[in-house]
Short mmCIF file of C-alpha atoms and ligand atoms in Angstrom, two decimals:
data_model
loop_
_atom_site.label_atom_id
_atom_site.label_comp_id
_atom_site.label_asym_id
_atom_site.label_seq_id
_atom_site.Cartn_x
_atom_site.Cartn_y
_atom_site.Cartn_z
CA UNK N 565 -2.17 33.30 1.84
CA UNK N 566 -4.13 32.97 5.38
CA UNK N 567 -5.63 36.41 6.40
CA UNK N 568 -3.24 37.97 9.36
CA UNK N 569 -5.54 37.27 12.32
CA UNK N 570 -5.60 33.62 11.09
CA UNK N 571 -2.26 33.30 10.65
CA UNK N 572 -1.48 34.66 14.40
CA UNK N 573 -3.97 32.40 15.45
CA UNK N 574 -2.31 29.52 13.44
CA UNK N 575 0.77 30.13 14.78
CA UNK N 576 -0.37 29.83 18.63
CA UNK N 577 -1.66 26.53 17.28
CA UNK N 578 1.77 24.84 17.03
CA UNK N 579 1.78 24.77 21.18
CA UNK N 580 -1.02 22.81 21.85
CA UNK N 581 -0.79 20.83 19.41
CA UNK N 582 2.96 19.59 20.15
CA UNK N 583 1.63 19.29 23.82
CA UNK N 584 -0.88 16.96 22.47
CA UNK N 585 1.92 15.19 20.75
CA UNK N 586 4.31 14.50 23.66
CA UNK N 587 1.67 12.55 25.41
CA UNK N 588 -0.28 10.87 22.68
CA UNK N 589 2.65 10.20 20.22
CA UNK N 590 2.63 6.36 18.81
CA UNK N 591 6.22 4.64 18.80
CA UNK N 592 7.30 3.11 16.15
CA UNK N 593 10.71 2.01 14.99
CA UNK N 594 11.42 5.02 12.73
CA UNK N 595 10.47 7.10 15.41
CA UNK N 596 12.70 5.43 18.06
CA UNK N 597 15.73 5.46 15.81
CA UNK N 598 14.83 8.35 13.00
CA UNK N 599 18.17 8.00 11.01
CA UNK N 600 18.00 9.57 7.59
CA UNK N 601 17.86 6.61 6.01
CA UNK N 602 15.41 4.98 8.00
CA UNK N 603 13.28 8.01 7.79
CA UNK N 604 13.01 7.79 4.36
CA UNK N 605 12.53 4.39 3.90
CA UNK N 606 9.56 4.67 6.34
CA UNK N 607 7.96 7.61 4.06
CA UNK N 608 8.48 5.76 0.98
CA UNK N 609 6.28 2.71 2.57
CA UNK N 610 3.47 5.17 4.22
CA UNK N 611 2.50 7.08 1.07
CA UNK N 612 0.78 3.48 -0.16
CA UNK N 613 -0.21 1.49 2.73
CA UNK N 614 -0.88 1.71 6.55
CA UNK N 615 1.35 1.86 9.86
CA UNK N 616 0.23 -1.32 10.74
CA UNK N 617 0.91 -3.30 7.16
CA UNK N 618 3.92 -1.36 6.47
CA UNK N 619 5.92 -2.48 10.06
CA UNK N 620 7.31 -5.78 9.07
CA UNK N 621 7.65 -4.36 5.58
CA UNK N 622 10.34 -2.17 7.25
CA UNK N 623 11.40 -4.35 8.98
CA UNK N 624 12.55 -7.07 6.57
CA UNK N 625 13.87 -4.23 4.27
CA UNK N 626 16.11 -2.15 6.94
CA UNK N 627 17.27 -5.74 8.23
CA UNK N 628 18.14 -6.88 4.48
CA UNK N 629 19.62 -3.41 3.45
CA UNK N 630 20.64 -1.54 6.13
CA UNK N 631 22.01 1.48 4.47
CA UNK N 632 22.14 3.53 1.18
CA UNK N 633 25.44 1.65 -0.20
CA UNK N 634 23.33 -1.65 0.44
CA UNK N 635 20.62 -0.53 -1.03
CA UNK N 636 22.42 0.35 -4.16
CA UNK N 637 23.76 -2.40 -4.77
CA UNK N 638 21.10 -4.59 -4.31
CA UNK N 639 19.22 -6.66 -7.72
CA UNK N 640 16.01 -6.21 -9.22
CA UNK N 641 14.81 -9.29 -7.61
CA UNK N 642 16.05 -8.33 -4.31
CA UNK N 643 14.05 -5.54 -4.03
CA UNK N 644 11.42 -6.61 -5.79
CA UNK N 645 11.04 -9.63 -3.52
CA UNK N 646 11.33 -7.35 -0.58
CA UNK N 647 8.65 -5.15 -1.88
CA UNK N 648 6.11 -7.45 -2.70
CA UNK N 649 2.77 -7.14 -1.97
CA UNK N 650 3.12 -3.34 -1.56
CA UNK N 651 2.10 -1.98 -5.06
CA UNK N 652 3.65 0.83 -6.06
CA UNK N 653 6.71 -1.18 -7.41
CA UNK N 654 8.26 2.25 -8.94
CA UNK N 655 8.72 3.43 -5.85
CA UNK N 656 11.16 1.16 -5.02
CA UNK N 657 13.18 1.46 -7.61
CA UNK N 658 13.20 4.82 -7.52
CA UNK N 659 14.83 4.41 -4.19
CA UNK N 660 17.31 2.40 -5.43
CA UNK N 661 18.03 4.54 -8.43
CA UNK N 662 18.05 7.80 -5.81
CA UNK N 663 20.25 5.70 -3.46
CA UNK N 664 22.61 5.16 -6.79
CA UNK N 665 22.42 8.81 -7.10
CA UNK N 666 23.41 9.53 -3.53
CA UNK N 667 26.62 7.62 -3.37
CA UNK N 668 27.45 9.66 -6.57
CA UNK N 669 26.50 12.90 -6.15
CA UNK N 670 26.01 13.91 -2.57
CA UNK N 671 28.85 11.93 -0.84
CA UNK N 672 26.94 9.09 0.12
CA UNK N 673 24.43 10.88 2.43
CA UNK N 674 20.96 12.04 2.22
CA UNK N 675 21.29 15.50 1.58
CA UNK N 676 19.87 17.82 4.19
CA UNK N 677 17.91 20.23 2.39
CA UNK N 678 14.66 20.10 0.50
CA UNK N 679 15.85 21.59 -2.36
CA UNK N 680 18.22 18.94 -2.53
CA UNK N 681 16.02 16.16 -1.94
CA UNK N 682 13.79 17.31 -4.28
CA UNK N 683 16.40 16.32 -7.12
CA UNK N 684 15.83 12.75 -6.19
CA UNK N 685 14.13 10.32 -8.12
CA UNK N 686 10.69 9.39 -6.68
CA UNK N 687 11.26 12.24 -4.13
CA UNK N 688 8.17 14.65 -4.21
CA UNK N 689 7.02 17.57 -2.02
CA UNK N 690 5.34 15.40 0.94
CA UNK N 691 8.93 13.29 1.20
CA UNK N 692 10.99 15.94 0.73
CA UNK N 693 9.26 17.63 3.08
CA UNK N 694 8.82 14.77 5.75
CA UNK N 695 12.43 13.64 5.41
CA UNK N 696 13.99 17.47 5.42
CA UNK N 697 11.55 18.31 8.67
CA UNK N 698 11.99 14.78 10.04
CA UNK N 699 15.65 13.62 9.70
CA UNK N 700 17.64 17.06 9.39
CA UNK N 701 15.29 19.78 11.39
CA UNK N 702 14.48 22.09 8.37
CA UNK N 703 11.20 24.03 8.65
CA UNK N 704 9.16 23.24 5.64
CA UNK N 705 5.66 21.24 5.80
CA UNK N 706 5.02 18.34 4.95
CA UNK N 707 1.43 17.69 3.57
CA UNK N 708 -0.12 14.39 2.97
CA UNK N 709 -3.74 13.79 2.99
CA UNK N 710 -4.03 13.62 6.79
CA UNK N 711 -2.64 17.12 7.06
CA UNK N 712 -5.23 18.20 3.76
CA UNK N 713 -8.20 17.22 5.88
CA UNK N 714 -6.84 18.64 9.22
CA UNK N 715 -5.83 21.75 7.75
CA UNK N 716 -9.63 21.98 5.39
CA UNK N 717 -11.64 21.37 8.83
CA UNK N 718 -9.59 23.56 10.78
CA UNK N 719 -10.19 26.60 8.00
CA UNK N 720 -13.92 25.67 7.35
CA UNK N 721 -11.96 25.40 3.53
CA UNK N 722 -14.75 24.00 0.96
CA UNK N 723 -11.95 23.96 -1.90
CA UNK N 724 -11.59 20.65 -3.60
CA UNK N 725 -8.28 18.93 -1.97
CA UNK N 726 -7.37 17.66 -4.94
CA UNK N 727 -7.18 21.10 -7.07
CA UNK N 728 -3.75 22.63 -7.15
CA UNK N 729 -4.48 25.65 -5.89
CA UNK N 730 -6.34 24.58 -2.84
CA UNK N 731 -3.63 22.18 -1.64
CA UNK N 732 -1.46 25.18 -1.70
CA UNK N 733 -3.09 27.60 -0.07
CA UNK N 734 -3.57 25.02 2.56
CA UNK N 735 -0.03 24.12 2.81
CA UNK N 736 0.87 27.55 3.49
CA UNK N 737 -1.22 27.48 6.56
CA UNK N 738 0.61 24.79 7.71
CA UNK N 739 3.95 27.19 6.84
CA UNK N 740 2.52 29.97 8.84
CA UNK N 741 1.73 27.18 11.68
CA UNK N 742 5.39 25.92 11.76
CA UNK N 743 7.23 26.50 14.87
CA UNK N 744 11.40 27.12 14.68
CA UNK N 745 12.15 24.26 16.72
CA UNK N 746 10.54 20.61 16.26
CA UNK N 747 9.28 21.62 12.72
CA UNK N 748 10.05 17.78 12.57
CA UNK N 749 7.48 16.82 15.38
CA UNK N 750 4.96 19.40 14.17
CA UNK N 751 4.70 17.74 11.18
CA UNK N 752 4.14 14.96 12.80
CA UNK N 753 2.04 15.71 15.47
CA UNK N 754 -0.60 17.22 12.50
CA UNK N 755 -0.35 14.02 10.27
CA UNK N 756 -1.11 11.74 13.73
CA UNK N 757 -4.06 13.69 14.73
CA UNK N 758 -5.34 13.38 11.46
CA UNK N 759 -5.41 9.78 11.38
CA UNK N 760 -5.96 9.46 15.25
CA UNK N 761 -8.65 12.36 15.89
CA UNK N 762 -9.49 14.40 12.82
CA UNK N 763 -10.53 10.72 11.10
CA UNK N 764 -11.59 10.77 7.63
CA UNK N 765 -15.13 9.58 6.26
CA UNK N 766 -17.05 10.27 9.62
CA UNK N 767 -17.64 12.50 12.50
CA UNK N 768 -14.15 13.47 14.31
CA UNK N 769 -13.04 13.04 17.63
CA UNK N 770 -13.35 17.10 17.97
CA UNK N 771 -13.41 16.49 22.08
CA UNK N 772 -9.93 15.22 22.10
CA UNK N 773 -8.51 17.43 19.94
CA UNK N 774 -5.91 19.96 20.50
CA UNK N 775 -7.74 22.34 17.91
CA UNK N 776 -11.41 22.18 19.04
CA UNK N 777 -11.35 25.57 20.60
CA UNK N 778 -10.86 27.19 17.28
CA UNK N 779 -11.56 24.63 14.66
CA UNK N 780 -14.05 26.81 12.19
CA UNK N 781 -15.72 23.10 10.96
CA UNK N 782 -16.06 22.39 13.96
CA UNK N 783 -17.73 25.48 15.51
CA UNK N 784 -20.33 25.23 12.25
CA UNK N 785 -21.04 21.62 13.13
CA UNK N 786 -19.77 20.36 9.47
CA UNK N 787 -16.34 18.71 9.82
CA UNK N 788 -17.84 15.70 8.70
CA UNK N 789 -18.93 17.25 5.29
CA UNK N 790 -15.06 18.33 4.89
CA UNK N 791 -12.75 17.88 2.76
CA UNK N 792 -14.64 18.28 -0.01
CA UNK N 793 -12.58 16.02 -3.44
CA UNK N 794 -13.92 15.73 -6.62
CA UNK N 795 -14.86 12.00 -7.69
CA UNK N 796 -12.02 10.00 -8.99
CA UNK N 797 -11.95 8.88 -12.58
CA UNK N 798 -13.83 5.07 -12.88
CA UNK N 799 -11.12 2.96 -13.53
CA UNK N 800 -10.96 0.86 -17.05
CA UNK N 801 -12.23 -2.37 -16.79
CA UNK N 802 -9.72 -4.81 -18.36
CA UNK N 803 -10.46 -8.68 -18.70
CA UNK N 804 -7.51 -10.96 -18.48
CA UNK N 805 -6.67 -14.33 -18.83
CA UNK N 806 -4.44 -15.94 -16.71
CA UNK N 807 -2.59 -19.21 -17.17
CA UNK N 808 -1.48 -21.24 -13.97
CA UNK N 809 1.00 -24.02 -16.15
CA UNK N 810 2.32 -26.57 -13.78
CA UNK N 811 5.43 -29.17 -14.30
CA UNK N 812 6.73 -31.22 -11.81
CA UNK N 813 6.04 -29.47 -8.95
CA UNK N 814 6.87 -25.85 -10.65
CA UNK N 815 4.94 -23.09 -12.07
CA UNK N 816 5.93 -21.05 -15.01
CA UNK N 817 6.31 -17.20 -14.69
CA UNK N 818 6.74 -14.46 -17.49
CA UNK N 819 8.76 -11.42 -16.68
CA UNK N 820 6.53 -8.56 -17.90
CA UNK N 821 8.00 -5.63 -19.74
CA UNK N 822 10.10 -2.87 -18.40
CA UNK N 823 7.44 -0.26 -19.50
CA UNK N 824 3.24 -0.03 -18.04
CA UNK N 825 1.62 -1.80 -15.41
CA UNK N 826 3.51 -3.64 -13.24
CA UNK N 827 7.07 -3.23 -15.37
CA UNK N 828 9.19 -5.98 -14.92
CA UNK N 829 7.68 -7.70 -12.49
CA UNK N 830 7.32 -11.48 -12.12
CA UNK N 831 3.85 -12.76 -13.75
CA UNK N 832 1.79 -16.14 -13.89
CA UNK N 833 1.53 -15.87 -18.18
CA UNK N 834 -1.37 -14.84 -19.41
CA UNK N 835 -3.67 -12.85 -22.11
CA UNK N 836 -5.85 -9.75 -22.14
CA UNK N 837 -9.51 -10.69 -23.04
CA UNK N 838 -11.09 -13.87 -21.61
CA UNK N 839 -10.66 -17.00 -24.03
CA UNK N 840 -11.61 -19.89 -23.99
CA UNK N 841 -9.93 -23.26 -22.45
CA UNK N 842 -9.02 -24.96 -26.03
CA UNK N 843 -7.41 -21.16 -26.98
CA UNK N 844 -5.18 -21.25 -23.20
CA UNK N 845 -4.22 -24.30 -24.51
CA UNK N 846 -3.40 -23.14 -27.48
CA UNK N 847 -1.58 -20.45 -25.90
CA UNK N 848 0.52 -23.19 -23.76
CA UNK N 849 1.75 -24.98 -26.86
CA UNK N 850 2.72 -22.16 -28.18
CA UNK N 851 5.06 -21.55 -25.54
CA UNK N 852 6.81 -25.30 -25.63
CA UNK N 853 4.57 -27.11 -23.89
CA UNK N 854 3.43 -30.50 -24.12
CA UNK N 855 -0.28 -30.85 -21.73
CA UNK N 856 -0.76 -33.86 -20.26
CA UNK N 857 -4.33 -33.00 -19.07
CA UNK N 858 -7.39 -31.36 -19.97
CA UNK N 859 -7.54 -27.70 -18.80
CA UNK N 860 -9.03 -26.78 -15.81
CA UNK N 861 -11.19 -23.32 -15.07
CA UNK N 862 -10.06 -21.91 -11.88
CA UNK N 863 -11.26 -19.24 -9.49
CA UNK N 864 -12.07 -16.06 -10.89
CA UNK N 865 -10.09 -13.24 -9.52
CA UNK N 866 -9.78 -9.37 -9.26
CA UNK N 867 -7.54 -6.32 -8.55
CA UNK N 868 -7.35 -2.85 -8.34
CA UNK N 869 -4.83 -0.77 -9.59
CA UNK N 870 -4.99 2.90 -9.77
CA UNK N 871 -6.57 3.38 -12.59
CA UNK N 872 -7.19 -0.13 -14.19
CA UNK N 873 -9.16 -2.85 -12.74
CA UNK N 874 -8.43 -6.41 -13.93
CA UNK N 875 -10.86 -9.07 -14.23
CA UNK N 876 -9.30 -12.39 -14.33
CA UNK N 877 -10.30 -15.49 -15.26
CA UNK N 878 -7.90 -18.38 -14.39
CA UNK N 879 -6.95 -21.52 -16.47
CA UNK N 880 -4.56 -24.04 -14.91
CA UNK N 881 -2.57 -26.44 -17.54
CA UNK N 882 -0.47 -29.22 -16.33
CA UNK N 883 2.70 -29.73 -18.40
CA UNK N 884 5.58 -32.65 -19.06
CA UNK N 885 8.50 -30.78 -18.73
CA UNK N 886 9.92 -28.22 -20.69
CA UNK N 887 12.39 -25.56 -21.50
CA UNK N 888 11.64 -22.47 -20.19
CA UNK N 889 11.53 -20.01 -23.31
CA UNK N 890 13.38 -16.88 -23.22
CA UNK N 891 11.51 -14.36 -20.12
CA UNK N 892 9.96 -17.41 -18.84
CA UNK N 893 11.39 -19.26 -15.41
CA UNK N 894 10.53 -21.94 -13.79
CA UNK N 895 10.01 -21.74 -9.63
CA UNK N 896 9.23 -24.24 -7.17
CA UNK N 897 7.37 -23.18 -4.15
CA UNK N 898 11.21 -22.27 -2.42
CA UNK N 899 11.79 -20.09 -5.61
CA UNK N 900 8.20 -18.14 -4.85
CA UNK N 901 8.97 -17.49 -0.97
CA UNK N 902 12.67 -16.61 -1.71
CA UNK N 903 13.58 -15.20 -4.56
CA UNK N 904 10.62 -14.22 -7.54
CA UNK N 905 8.36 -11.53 -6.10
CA UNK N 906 4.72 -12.20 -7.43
CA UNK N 907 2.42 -8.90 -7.42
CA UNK N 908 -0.89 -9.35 -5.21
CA UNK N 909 -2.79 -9.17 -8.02
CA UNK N 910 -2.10 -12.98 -8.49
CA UNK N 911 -3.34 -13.82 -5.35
CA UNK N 912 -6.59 -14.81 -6.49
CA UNK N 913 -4.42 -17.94 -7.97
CA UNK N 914 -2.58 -18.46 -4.56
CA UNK N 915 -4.05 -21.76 -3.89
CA UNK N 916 -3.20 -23.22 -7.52
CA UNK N 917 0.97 -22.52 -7.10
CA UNK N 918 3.01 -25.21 -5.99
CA UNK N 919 3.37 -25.41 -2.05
FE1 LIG T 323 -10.73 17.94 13.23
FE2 LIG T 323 -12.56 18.32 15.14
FE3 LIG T 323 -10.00 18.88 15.58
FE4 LIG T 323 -11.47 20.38 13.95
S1 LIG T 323 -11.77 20.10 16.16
S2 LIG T 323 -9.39 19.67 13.58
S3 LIG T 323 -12.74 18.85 12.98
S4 LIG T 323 -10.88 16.85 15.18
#
């Protein structure tokens, strides 16, 4: 709990800070028309990428399901497609799974209060938080990493932001910062300066900010030292295979399985552990397929997950035709665009898909 004086200075924070707001306040199309369900759409999208990538994301997705009914009932592949190239595929599940939840169990709205929206799959704090404050005017923070760093600097707090117990202490800061009305904007305003002023990884924009009068970091000339976060885990290295097999103007995909990385998402087939061309060929035959040419090695790629890296090395194979087996498709290059979302980690293999 924040000491009384700081807590009665907090408070006259919330002022200044909305001022700050109204005149540097970015618009974008969840702003302009902050519906509910546009709201939390938006939210969803921010926790992985950036403003700027995540824009025609929303876009495409609030002109291709424009509500929560639409939402429900939309495929695996329609959301998948819709998603792709945004990670995080859960997530969007989970919004269709909460949006299934919605038209049963809350009368086909969003409901209003955290508490609520808490019960919602792939609804944590921050969303809950940013969609209660946001869409339906309830005072509760909502604290992303923006708001961690703000708040940290602000407090001269040296606690590792990704400990429990320091995220909370800083979040009720934030609770003791909260005005009545706006709570909404507040939240907000703090998560813009954060990635406007109070930038992370080097020295802050401390002139412009509403704060600098009695930021603590900033009086002791170390807000670029803060937040302090404990070293994230390496990630496992793991060295993949994959097989680019073509057939008249088609590439086969693999749907991957509903459980681990990337569940059920569209694949270009392939192996864990590098082998070697005569064993992807192998591998090919094994599937149905009759090669027509010798293998060729193709670019090597990688990509990061959260906690795995692969390392791929790519083998292309060029098939007669055959029948797809069972999780297997074939898709043209129409079939790619339109319909089978294909993660980014394949993107090193891009240029070897049909066009
Ligand atoms: Fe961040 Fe500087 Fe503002 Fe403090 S004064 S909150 S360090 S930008």
């Amino acid at each position: 709990m924040p000491h009384q004086n700081t807590t009665t200075v907090l408070k006259n924070l919330a002022r200044p800070l909305l001022i700050w707001y109204s005149a540097h306040r970015r618009s974008y199309p969840w702003r302009e028309e902050a519906t509910p369900y546009r709201v939390w759409i938006s939210e969803v999208m921010l926790q992985q990428t950036s403003i700027e990538t995540a824009l025609p994301y929303f876009q495409r997705f609030i002109a291709a399901l424009p509500d929560i009914r639409a939402l429900a009932d939309a495929d695996d592949d329609r959301i998948l497609k819709l998603w792709e190239g945004l990670g995080y595929y859960s997530r969007v599940r989970n919004l269709r799974k909460a949006a299934r939840m919605i038209l049963q169990d809350f009368g086909s709205q969003l409901p209003p209060k955290y508490d609520e929206l808490l019960r919602l799959p792939g609804v944590g704090e921050y969303t809950a938080g940013a969609l209660a404050s946001i869409a339906f005017g309830e005072k509760v923070p909502a604290v992303d990493g923006n708001v961690l760093r703000v708040m940290a600097r602000l407090l001269n707090d040296s606690g590792d932001i990704t400990d429990s117990s320091v995220k909370k202490r800083l979040k009720e800061a934030v609770l003791s910062m909260l005005p009545e009305e706006n709570p909404g904007d507040f939240n907000q305003a703090l998560m813009e300066l954060g990635e406007t002023v109070c930038v992370p990884r080097t020295v802050p924009h401390c002139a412009e900010c509403p704060f600098s009068g009695c930021c603590a970091a900033h009086r002791s000339g170390c807000a670029e030292l803060l937040p302090v976060r404990a070293p994230k885990k390496e990630r496992r290295v793991v060295k993949r295979t994959v097989l680019v097999i073509l057939s008249e103007g088609c590439v086969l995909l693999h749907r991957r399985s509903g459980r681990g990385l990337l569940a059920g998402m569209w694949e270009l087939p392939g192996v864990d552990g590098w082998i070697r061309p005569s064993q992807a060929l192998e591998e090919a035959v094994r599937l149905g397929a009759r090669i027509k040419a010798e293998p060729e090695i193709l670019k090597e790629g990688r990509h990061l997950f959260s906690h795995i890296e692969w390392k791929m090395k790519g083998i292309g194979l060029r098939a007669a035709y055959f029948e797809a087996p069972p999780g297997f498709v074939w898709a043209d290059a129409g079939a790619i665009r339109e319909q089978y979302a294909l993660p980014s980690a394949f993107k090193p293999f891009e240029k070897n898909l049909p066009k």
